[in-house]
Coordinates of N, CA and C in Angstrom, one line a residue:
M1 N -30.1 0.9 -70.8 CA -29.8 0.3 -69.6 C -28.9 1.3 -68.6
A2 N -29.2 1.3 -67.5 CA -28.5 2.3 -66.5 C -28.2 1.6 -65.5
C3 N -27.3 2.1 -64.7 CA -26.8 1.6 -63.1 C -27.6 2.0 -62.1
R4 N -27.6 1.1 -61.2 CA -28.2 1.8 -59.8 C -27.1 1.7 -58.7
I5 N -27.3 2.4 -57.8 CA -26.5 2.4 -56.6 C -27.0 1.4 -55.7
S6 N -26.2 0.4 -55.3 CA -26.5 -1.0 -54.9 C -26.0 -0.7 -53.3
E7 N -24.8 -0.3 -53.1 CA -24.2 0.1 -51.6 C -23.5 1.0 -51.8
L8 N -23.3 1.8 -50.5 CA -22.5 2.7 -50.3 C -21.5 2.3 -49.3
V9 N -20.0 2.5 -49.3 CA -19.1 2.2 -48.3 C -18.5 3.3 -47.6
L10 N -18.5 3.2 -46.5 CA -18.1 4.2 -45.7 C -17.0 3.8 -44.6
E11 N -15.7 4.1 -45.1 CA -14.6 3.8 -44.0 C -14.9 4.6 -42.8
C12 N -14.4 3.7 -41.8 CA -14.6 4.1 -40.4 C -13.7 3.4 -39.4
A13 N -13.4 4.2 -38.2 CA -12.8 3.5 -37.3 C -13.4 2.5 -36.5
D14 N -14.8 2.7 -36.3 CA -15.6 1.7 -35.4 C -16.5 1.3 -36.3
P15 N -16.7 0.5 -37.0 CA -17.8 -0.1 -37.8 C -19.2 -0.5 -36.8
E16 N -18.7 -1.1 -35.7 CA -19.9 -1.4 -34.8 C -20.7 -0.3 -34.6
R17 N -19.9 0.8 -33.9 CA -20.4 2.2 -33.5 C -21.4 2.8 -34.8
L18 N -20.7 2.9 -35.9 CA -21.3 3.4 -37.0 C -22.7 2.5 -37.4
A19 N -22.3 1.3 -37.4 CA -23.4 0.5 -38.2 C -24.7 0.7 -37.0
A20 N -24.4 0.7 -35.6 CA -25.5 1.0 -34.8 C -26.2 2.3 -35.1
F21 N -25.3 3.3 -35.3 CA -25.8 4.6 -35.6 C -26.7 4.7 -36.7
W22 N -26.2 4.3 -37.7 CA -26.8 4.3 -39.4 C -28.0 3.4 -39.2
S23 N -28.1 2.3 -38.5 CA -29.1 1.3 -38.4 C -30.4 2.1 -37.8
D24 N -29.9 2.9 -36.7 CA -31.0 3.4 -36.1 C -31.5 4.8 -37.0
V25 N -30.6 5.5 -37.4 CA -31.2 6.6 -38.4 C -32.1 6.0 -39.5
L26 N -31.4 4.8 -40.1 CA -32.4 4.7 -41.4 C -33.5 3.5 -41.1
G27 N -33.5 2.7 -39.9 CA -34.4 1.6 -39.5 C -33.8 0.3 -40.4
Y28 N -32.6 0.5 -40.5 CA -31.8 -0.6 -41.3 C -31.4 -1.8 -40.2
V29 N -31.3 -2.9 -40.5 CA -30.8 -4.0 -39.8 C -29.5 -4.6 -40.5
E30 N -28.4 -5.2 -39.5 CA -27.3 -6.0 -39.9 C -27.6 -6.9 -40.9
L31 N -26.8 -7.0 -42.2 CA -27.2 -8.0 -43.2 C -26.0 -8.8 -43.0
G32 N -24.9 -8.7 -42.7 CA -23.7 -9.3 -42.6 C -22.2 -8.7 -42.1
R33 N -21.4 -9.5 -42.0 CA -20.2 -9.3 -41.6 C -19.0 -9.9 -42.2
E34 N -17.9 -9.2 -42.6 CA -16.8 -9.7 -43.5 C -15.4 -10.2 -42.2
D35 N -14.8 -10.9 -42.7 CA -13.5 -11.1 -42.0 C -12.6 -10.0 -41.5
D36 N -12.6 -8.8 -42.6 CA -11.9 -7.8 -42.2 C -12.5 -6.7 -41.4
G37 N -13.7 -7.2 -40.6 CA -14.5 -6.2 -39.9 C -15.3 -5.3 -40.5
S38 N -15.5 -5.5 -41.7 CA -16.7 -4.7 -42.1 C -18.2 -5.2 -41.8
I39 N -19.1 -4.4 -41.7 CA -20.4 -4.7 -41.5 C -21.4 -4.0 -42.5
E40 N -22.3 -4.7 -43.0 CA -23.1 -4.4 -43.9 C -24.4 -4.3 -43.6
I41 N -25.2 -3.0 -43.6 CA -26.6 -2.8 -42.9 C -27.5 -2.5 -44.1
G42 N -28.9 -3.0 -43.9 CA -29.6 -2.5 -45.0 C -31.1 -2.8 -44.6
P43 N -32.0 -2.5 -45.4 CA -33.5 -2.4 -45.2 C -34.1 -3.8 -44.8
P44 N -34.6 -3.9 -43.5 CA -34.8 -5.4 -43.1 C -36.0 -6.1 -44.3
G45 N -35.8 -7.4 -44.5 CA -36.7 -8.3 -45.2 C -36.1 -7.7 -46.6
V46 N -35.2 -7.0 -46.9 CA -35.1 -6.7 -48.3 C -33.4 -7.0 -48.8
G47 N -32.4 -6.5 -47.9 CA -30.9 -6.5 -48.1 C -30.6 -6.1 -49.3
F48 N -29.4 -6.5 -49.7 CA -28.8 -6.1 -51.0 C -29.6 -6.3 -52.3
G49 N -29.6 -5.3 -53.0 CA -30.5 -5.6 -54.4 C -31.8 -5.1 -54.3
G50 N -32.0 -4.3 -53.2 CA -33.5 -3.8 -53.1 C -33.6 -2.5 -53.6
P51 N -34.8 -1.7 -53.5 CA -34.9 -0.5 -53.9 C -33.9 0.6 -53.1
Q52 N -33.7 0.2 -51.8 CA -32.4 1.2 -51.2 C -31.4 0.6 -51.3
P53 N -30.2 1.5 -51.2 CA -28.8 0.8 -51.1 C -28.4 0.5 -49.8
T54 N -27.5 -0.5 -49.8 CA -27.2 -0.7 -48.4 C -26.1 -0.1 -48.0
L55 N -25.4 0.0 -46.8 CA -24.4 0.8 -46.2 C -23.6 -0.1 -45.7
V56 N -22.2 -0.1 -46.1 CA -21.1 -1.2 -45.8 C -20.0 -0.2 -44.9
L57 N -20.2 -0.5 -43.5 CA -19.2 0.4 -42.8 C -17.9 -0.4 -42.9
S58 N -16.8 0.1 -43.5 CA -15.5 -0.6 -43.7 C -14.4 -0.1 -42.7
A59 N -13.9 -1.2 -41.8 CA -12.9 -0.7 -41.0 C -11.6 0.1 -41.6
N60 N -11.2 1.1 -40.8 CA -10.0 1.8 -41.4 C -9.5 2.7 -40.4
S61 N -8.2 2.4 -39.7 CA -7.6 3.0 -38.6 C -7.0 4.2 -39.1
A62 N -6.8 4.5 -40.3 CA -6.1 5.7 -40.9 C -7.0 7.1 -40.5
P63 N -6.5 8.1 -40.1 CA -7.2 9.2 -39.8 C -7.6 9.9 -41.4
P64 N -9.0 10.3 -41.3 CA -9.2 10.9 -42.6 C -8.5 12.3 -43.0
T65 N -8.0 12.3 -44.4 CA -7.6 13.7 -44.7 C -8.2 14.3 -45.7
G66 N -8.4 15.6 -45.4 CA -9.2 16.6 -46.3 C -10.6 16.5 -45.9
K67 N -11.4 17.2 -46.6 CA -13.1 17.3 -46.8 C -13.5 16.2 -47.5
Y68 N -14.4 15.6 -47.0 CA -15.1 14.5 -47.7 C -15.8 14.9 -48.8
R69 N -15.8 14.3 -50.2 CA -16.4 14.7 -51.2 C -17.6 14.3 -51.5
L70 N -18.1 13.4 -50.5 CA -19.7 12.8 -50.6 C -20.3 12.7 -49.1
H71 N -21.5 13.1 -49.4 CA -22.3 13.2 -48.0 C -23.5 12.6 -48.4
I72 N -24.2 12.3 -47.3 CA -25.6 11.6 -47.3 C -26.7 12.6 -47.0
D73 N -27.8 12.6 -47.6 CA -28.8 13.6 -47.2 C -29.9 12.6 -47.1
V74 N -30.6 12.8 -46.1 CA -31.7 12.1 -45.4 C -33.0 12.9 -45.2
N75 N -34.3 12.2 -45.3 CA -35.2 12.9 -45.2 C -36.3 12.0 -44.2
A76 N -37.0 12.8 -43.3 CA -37.6 12.0 -42.5 C -39.0 11.4 -43.1
T77 N -39.6 10.4 -42.8 CA -40.7 9.5 -43.4 C -42.1 9.4 -42.5
D78 N -41.7 9.8 -41.1 CA -43.0 9.8 -40.4 C -43.2 11.0 -39.4
R79 N -42.3 12.0 -39.4 CA -42.4 13.0 -38.5 C -41.8 14.2 -39.4
D80 N -42.1 15.4 -38.8 CA -41.4 16.9 -39.6 C -40.0 16.7 -39.0
Q81 N -39.4 17.8 -39.8 CA -38.1 17.9 -39.8 C -37.5 18.2 -38.6
D82 N -38.1 19.2 -37.7 CA -37.9 19.5 -36.2 C -37.9 18.3 -35.3
A83 N -38.8 17.3 -35.4 CA -38.8 16.4 -34.5 C -37.8 15.0 -35.1
E84 N -37.4 15.2 -36.1 CA -36.4 14.1 -36.9 C -35.2 14.8 -36.3
L85 N -35.0 16.0 -36.4 CA -33.6 16.6 -36.1 C -33.5 16.3 -34.4
E86 N -34.4 16.3 -33.6 CA -34.3 16.0 -32.1 C -33.9 14.6 -32.1
R87 N -34.6 13.6 -32.9 CA -34.5 12.1 -32.9 C -32.9 11.9 -33.2
L88 N -32.3 12.5 -34.3 CA -30.9 12.2 -34.7 C -30.0 12.8 -33.7
L89 N -30.3 14.0 -33.0 CA -29.3 14.3 -32.0 C -29.5 13.6 -31.0
A90 N -30.5 12.8 -30.5 CA -30.4 11.8 -29.4 C -29.9 10.8 -29.7
L91 N -29.6 10.2 -31.0 CA -29.0 9.0 -31.4 C -27.6 9.4 -31.4
G92 N -27.1 10.7 -31.3 CA -25.6 10.9 -31.4 C -25.0 11.5 -32.4
A93 N -26.1 12.4 -33.4 CA -25.5 13.2 -34.4 C -25.3 14.6 -33.6
R94 N -24.5 15.3 -34.5 CA -24.2 16.6 -33.8 C -24.3 17.5 -34.9
P95 N -24.5 19.0 -34.7 CA -24.4 20.0 -35.5 C -23.2 20.1 -36.2
A96 N -23.0 20.4 -37.5 CA -21.8 20.7 -38.2 C -21.7 21.9 -38.9
D97 N -20.7 22.6 -38.5 CA -20.8 24.0 -39.3 C -19.9 23.8 -40.5
V98 N -20.6 24.2 -41.6 CA -19.6 24.2 -43.2 C -19.8 25.2 -43.8
G99 N -20.3 26.4 -43.0 CA -20.5 27.8 -43.6 C -21.8 28.2 -43.8
Q100 N -22.7 27.4 -43.3 CA -24.2 27.6 -43.5 C -24.5 29.3 -42.8
T101 N -25.8 29.7 -43.7 CA -26.0 31.0 -43.3 C -27.2 31.2 -42.1
G102 N -27.7 30.0 -41.9 CA -28.9 30.0 -41.1 C -30.0 30.0 -41.8
D103 N -30.2 30.4 -43.2 CA -31.4 30.5 -43.8 C -31.7 29.2 -44.8
E104 N -30.8 28.2 -44.6 CA -30.9 26.9 -45.3 C -32.2 26.3 -44.8
S105 N -32.9 25.5 -45.7 CA -34.1 24.7 -45.2 C -33.5 23.3 -44.8
W106 N -32.1 22.9 -44.6 CA -31.7 21.8 -44.2 C -30.7 22.1 -43.1
H107 N -30.7 20.8 -42.4 CA -29.7 20.8 -41.2 C -28.4 20.1 -41.5
V108 N -27.1 20.5 -41.4 CA -26.0 19.8 -41.6 C -25.4 19.2 -40.3
L109 N -25.4 17.9 -40.1 CA -24.9 17.2 -39.0 C -23.9 16.3 -39.2
A110 N -23.3 15.7 -38.1 CA -22.1 14.8 -38.3 C -22.6 13.7 -37.6
D111 N -22.1 12.7 -38.2 CA -22.4 11.2 -37.2 C -21.3 11.1 -36.3
P112 N -21.3 10.0 -35.4 CA -20.4 9.9 -34.4 C -18.8 10.0 -34.7
E113 N -18.5 9.6 -35.7 CA -17.1 9.9 -36.4 C -17.0 11.1 -37.3
G114 N -17.9 12.0 -37.2 CA -17.7 13.3 -38.0 C -18.1 13.3 -39.5
N115 N -18.6 12.2 -40.0 CA -19.0 12.2 -41.2 C -20.3 13.0 -41.3
E116 N -20.2 14.2 -42.3 CA -21.3 15.3 -42.5 C -22.5 14.4 -43.4
F117 N -23.7 14.8 -42.9 CA -24.7 14.7 -43.5 C -25.8 15.6 -43.5
C118 N -26.9 15.8 -44.1 CA -27.9 16.5 -44.1 C -29.2 16.0 -44.0
L119 N -30.0 16.8 -43.2 CA -31.5 16.4 -42.7 C -32.2 17.3 -43.6
L120 N -32.9 16.9 -44.6 CA -33.5 17.8 -45.6 C -35.1 18.1 -45.0
R121 N -35.8 19.1 -45.3 CA -36.9 19.8 -44.8 C -37.9 18.8 -45.4
R122 N -38.2 18.4 -46.5 CA -39.3 17.6 -47.1 C -39.5 16.2 -46.7
R123 N -40.4 15.9 -46.1 CA -41.0 14.4 -45.7 C -41.2 13.6 -46.8
L124 N -40.7 12.4 -47.0 CA -40.8 11.2 -47.8 C -41.8 10.4 -47.7
Q125 N -42.4 9.6 -48.3 CA -43.1 8.4 -48.0 C -42.3 7.2 -47.8
P126 N -42.5 6.5 -46.9 CA -41.6 5.1 -46.8 C -42.0 4.1 -47.8
L127 N -40.9 3.5 -48.3 CA -41.0 2.5 -49.1 C -41.8 1.1 -48.7

């Protein structure tokens, strides 16, 4: 027996803003809210425990310290990488410089709070 990733928790200053951003990026919907201000988003009609992990945006007003040790990689499902890059930038992502050479097959981006993520080249089939 093995474990599955059921949810990813991202501490952030503004859960509302990041829940809206990541919902647009991933096609997720709001699944619930906690009294502490956390917002859980996930695939519509599936929610927690489905084939994709949910994302919990957890309020934390402390400024981040140091480099994040985990980042998210995303792949487009219905368009090529260039078109998806345009869409992500229009949603509020911005290019991030982590020392790339320019020859990479992926784009390094940051969400509205500066959390780095990568847009990979390969298109995946939707679930």
